[in-house]
């Protein structure tokens, strides 16, 4: 199939494979990743041997923030072996809701002036923060018992 492609089409396929956008897939990040792997297999003659380290780099660079952090921390468990890397990603996705829309890290803690006078004994306004899992995936294992707000 690639042999019949004109050079411009080959460049377009290479661009898509080397710079995928997993999160734009209908089923979320995981679905985009699976579709990308299938395209890699289909276009193997065009790509030649795309090494494990390159594939790992492409996936890590496009992973949602929380998954990317997990992959960085777990790097010793997969090294430059894509099959081991895939197991780590699959395990993470199963444990954290599968589809994964783009996740962002919670805001960094801000400095607090310890000399500033507070408002009492911690009795806040009653407002609840947002549930990040529900916001990012549309699901929360705690359901109505979650202490965070599930409003969209």
Tab-separated table of C-alpha atoms in Angstrom:
chain	number	residue	atom	x	y	z
A	1	UNK	CA	0.000	0.000	0.000
A	2	UNK	CA	2.798	2.479	0.925
A	3	UNK	CA	4.641	1.672	-2.301
A	4	UNK	CA	1.723	3.182	-4.240
A	5	UNK	CA	1.579	6.297	-2.053
A	6	UNK	CA	2.916	9.497	-3.501
A	7	UNK	CA	5.634	11.243	-1.437
A	8	UNK	CA	3.251	13.869	-0.047
A	9	UNK	CA	0.901	11.155	1.260
A	10	UNK	CA	3.848	9.291	2.792
A	11	UNK	CA	4.928	12.451	4.615
A	12	UNK	CA	1.369	12.970	5.886
A	13	UNK	CA	1.214	9.387	7.218
A	14	UNK	CA	4.605	9.769	8.889
A	15	UNK	CA	3.519	13.052	10.469
A	16	UNK	CA	0.360	11.440	11.835
A	17	UNK	CA	2.244	8.441	13.221
A	18	UNK	CA	5.128	10.395	14.742
A	19	UNK	CA	2.903	13.144	16.199
A	20	UNK	CA	-0.390	11.443	17.121
A	21	UNK	CA	-3.199	13.124	19.032
A	22	UNK	CA	-4.529	10.315	21.205
A	23	UNK	CA	-6.926	12.487	23.189
A	24	UNK	CA	-8.905	13.474	20.093
A	25	UNK	CA	-10.175	9.897	19.585
A	26	UNK	CA	-13.892	9.309	20.143
A	27	UNK	CA	-13.271	6.834	22.991
A	28	UNK	CA	-10.687	8.977	24.763
A	29	UNK	CA	-6.931	8.725	25.147
A	30	UNK	CA	-6.759	4.926	25.421
A	31	UNK	CA	-8.767	4.434	22.238
A	32	UNK	CA	-6.503	6.883	20.406
A	33	UNK	CA	-3.453	4.987	21.636
A	34	UNK	CA	-4.880	1.631	20.481
A	35	UNK	CA	-5.749	3.088	17.060
A	36	UNK	CA	-2.221	4.520	16.770
A	37	UNK	CA	-0.684	1.107	17.502
A	38	UNK	CA	-2.859	-0.432	14.770
A	39	UNK	CA	-1.751	2.268	12.299
A	40	UNK	CA	1.883	1.600	13.208
A	41	UNK	CA	1.407	-2.065	12.385
A	42	UNK	CA	-0.371	-1.233	9.092
A	43	UNK	CA	2.327	1.184	7.984
A	44	UNK	CA	5.360	-0.799	9.182
A	45	UNK	CA	6.854	-0.974	5.655
A	46	UNK	CA	6.820	2.836	5.428
A	47	UNK	CA	8.299	3.348	8.904
A	48	UNK	CA	10.867	0.613	8.850
A	49	UNK	CA	11.825	-0.422	12.325
A	50	UNK	CA	10.454	2.124	14.773
A	51	UNK	CA	12.351	1.147	17.902
A	52	UNK	CA	10.808	0.549	21.296
A	53	UNK	CA	12.464	3.618	22.818
A	54	UNK	CA	10.994	5.857	20.076
A	55	UNK	CA	7.486	4.406	20.532
A	56	UNK	CA	7.776	4.816	24.314
A	57	UNK	CA	8.893	8.419	23.842
A	58	UNK	CA	5.973	9.202	21.540
A	59	UNK	CA	3.399	7.730	23.935
A	60	UNK	CA	4.917	9.313	27.056
A	61	UNK	CA	5.027	12.741	25.425
A	62	UNK	CA	1.303	12.543	24.618
A	63	UNK	CA	0.089	10.892	27.814
A	64	UNK	CA	-2.199	12.850	30.135
A	65	UNK	CA	-0.227	14.550	32.916
A	66	UNK	CA	-1.052	12.063	35.664
A	67	UNK	CA	-0.263	9.050	33.479
A	68	UNK	CA	2.947	10.702	32.274
A	69	UNK	CA	4.037	11.211	35.888
A	70	UNK	CA	3.259	7.566	36.644
A	71	UNK	CA	5.300	6.474	33.623
A	72	UNK	CA	8.253	8.609	34.679
A	73	UNK	CA	8.196	7.139	38.177
A	74	UNK	CA	7.792	3.592	36.798
A	75	UNK	CA	10.474	3.903	34.088
A	76	UNK	CA	12.784	1.396	35.789
A	77	UNK	CA	10.110	-1.302	35.458
A	78	UNK	CA	9.928	-1.067	31.652
A	79	UNK	CA	13.216	0.481	30.539
A	80	UNK	CA	13.277	0.559	26.730
A	81	UNK	CA	10.990	-2.476	26.263
A	82	UNK	CA	7.679	-1.476	24.648
A	83	UNK	CA	5.903	-4.705	25.672
A	84	UNK	CA	6.706	-4.018	29.348
A	85	UNK	CA	5.806	-0.351	28.895
A	86	UNK	CA	2.446	-1.365	27.427
A	87	UNK	CA	1.707	-3.500	30.511
A	88	UNK	CA	2.427	-0.510	32.782
A	89	UNK	CA	0.144	1.770	30.720
A	90	UNK	CA	-2.654	-0.833	30.558
A	91	UNK	CA	-2.474	-1.419	34.322
A	92	UNK	CA	-2.666	2.287	35.002
A	93	UNK	CA	-5.602	2.768	32.648
A	94	UNK	CA	-7.537	-0.138	34.188
A	95	UNK	CA	-6.983	1.292	37.654
A	96	UNK	CA	-7.908	4.854	36.668
A	97	UNK	CA	-10.944	4.655	34.464
A	98	UNK	CA	-9.842	3.366	31.070
A	99	UNK	CA	-10.695	6.027	28.496
A	100	UNK	CA	-8.947	8.949	30.154
A	101	UNK	CA	-9.613	12.346	28.760
A	102	UNK	CA	-6.676	14.702	29.105
A	103	UNK	CA	-5.824	14.973	32.785
A	104	UNK	CA	-4.025	17.841	34.393
A	105	UNK	CA	-2.101	17.908	37.594
A	106	UNK	CA	-3.704	19.641	40.541
A	107	UNK	CA	-2.477	23.179	41.034
A	108	UNK	CA	0.803	23.445	42.897
A	109	UNK	CA	0.468	24.345	46.555
A	110	UNK	CA	0.590	28.061	47.098
A	111	UNK	CA	2.577	29.840	49.738
A	112	UNK	CA	0.550	30.882	52.738
A	113	UNK	CA	1.461	33.733	55.014
A	114	UNK	CA	1.531	32.096	58.437
A	115	UNK	CA	1.387	35.487	60.108
A	116	UNK	CA	-1.944	36.395	58.492
A	117	UNK	CA	-4.972	36.233	60.737
A	118	UNK	CA	-7.300	33.362	59.882
A	119	UNK	CA	-11.092	33.255	59.925
A	120	UNK	CA	-11.573	30.967	62.879
A	121	UNK	CA	-11.534	27.226	63.440
A	122	UNK	CA	-11.691	25.971	59.881
A	123	UNK	CA	-15.439	26.270	59.416
A	124	UNK	CA	-15.448	27.117	55.726
A	125	UNK	CA	-18.235	28.494	53.635
A	126	UNK	CA	-19.599	25.003	53.008
A	127	UNK	CA	-18.547	25.070	49.337
A	128	UNK	CA	-16.995	21.864	48.035
A	129	UNK	CA	-14.168	21.595	45.550
A	130	UNK	CA	-14.578	19.713	42.274
A	131	UNK	CA	-13.974	15.968	42.017
A	132	UNK	CA	-11.088	15.736	39.532
A	133	UNK	CA	-11.773	12.097	38.679
A	134	UNK	CA	-15.405	12.883	37.826
A	135	UNK	CA	-14.359	15.993	35.899
A	136	UNK	CA	-11.734	14.089	33.868
A	137	UNK	CA	-13.481	10.752	33.292
A	138	UNK	CA	-17.162	11.334	34.038
A	139	UNK	CA	-17.008	8.630	36.730
A	140	UNK	CA	-16.175	8.437	40.410
A	141	UNK	CA	-16.075	5.259	42.470
A	142	UNK	CA	-17.544	7.126	45.458
A	143	UNK	CA	-20.658	8.256	43.589
A	144	UNK	CA	-23.036	10.339	45.740
A	145	UNK	CA	-20.875	9.661	48.806
A	146	UNK	CA	-17.921	11.560	47.297
A	147	UNK	CA	-16.906	14.558	49.397
A	148	UNK	CA	-16.182	16.529	46.210
A	149	UNK	CA	-18.619	18.206	43.847
A	150	UNK	CA	-19.655	16.297	40.693
A	151	UNK	CA	-21.291	19.236	38.916
A	152	UNK	CA	-20.049	19.732	35.351
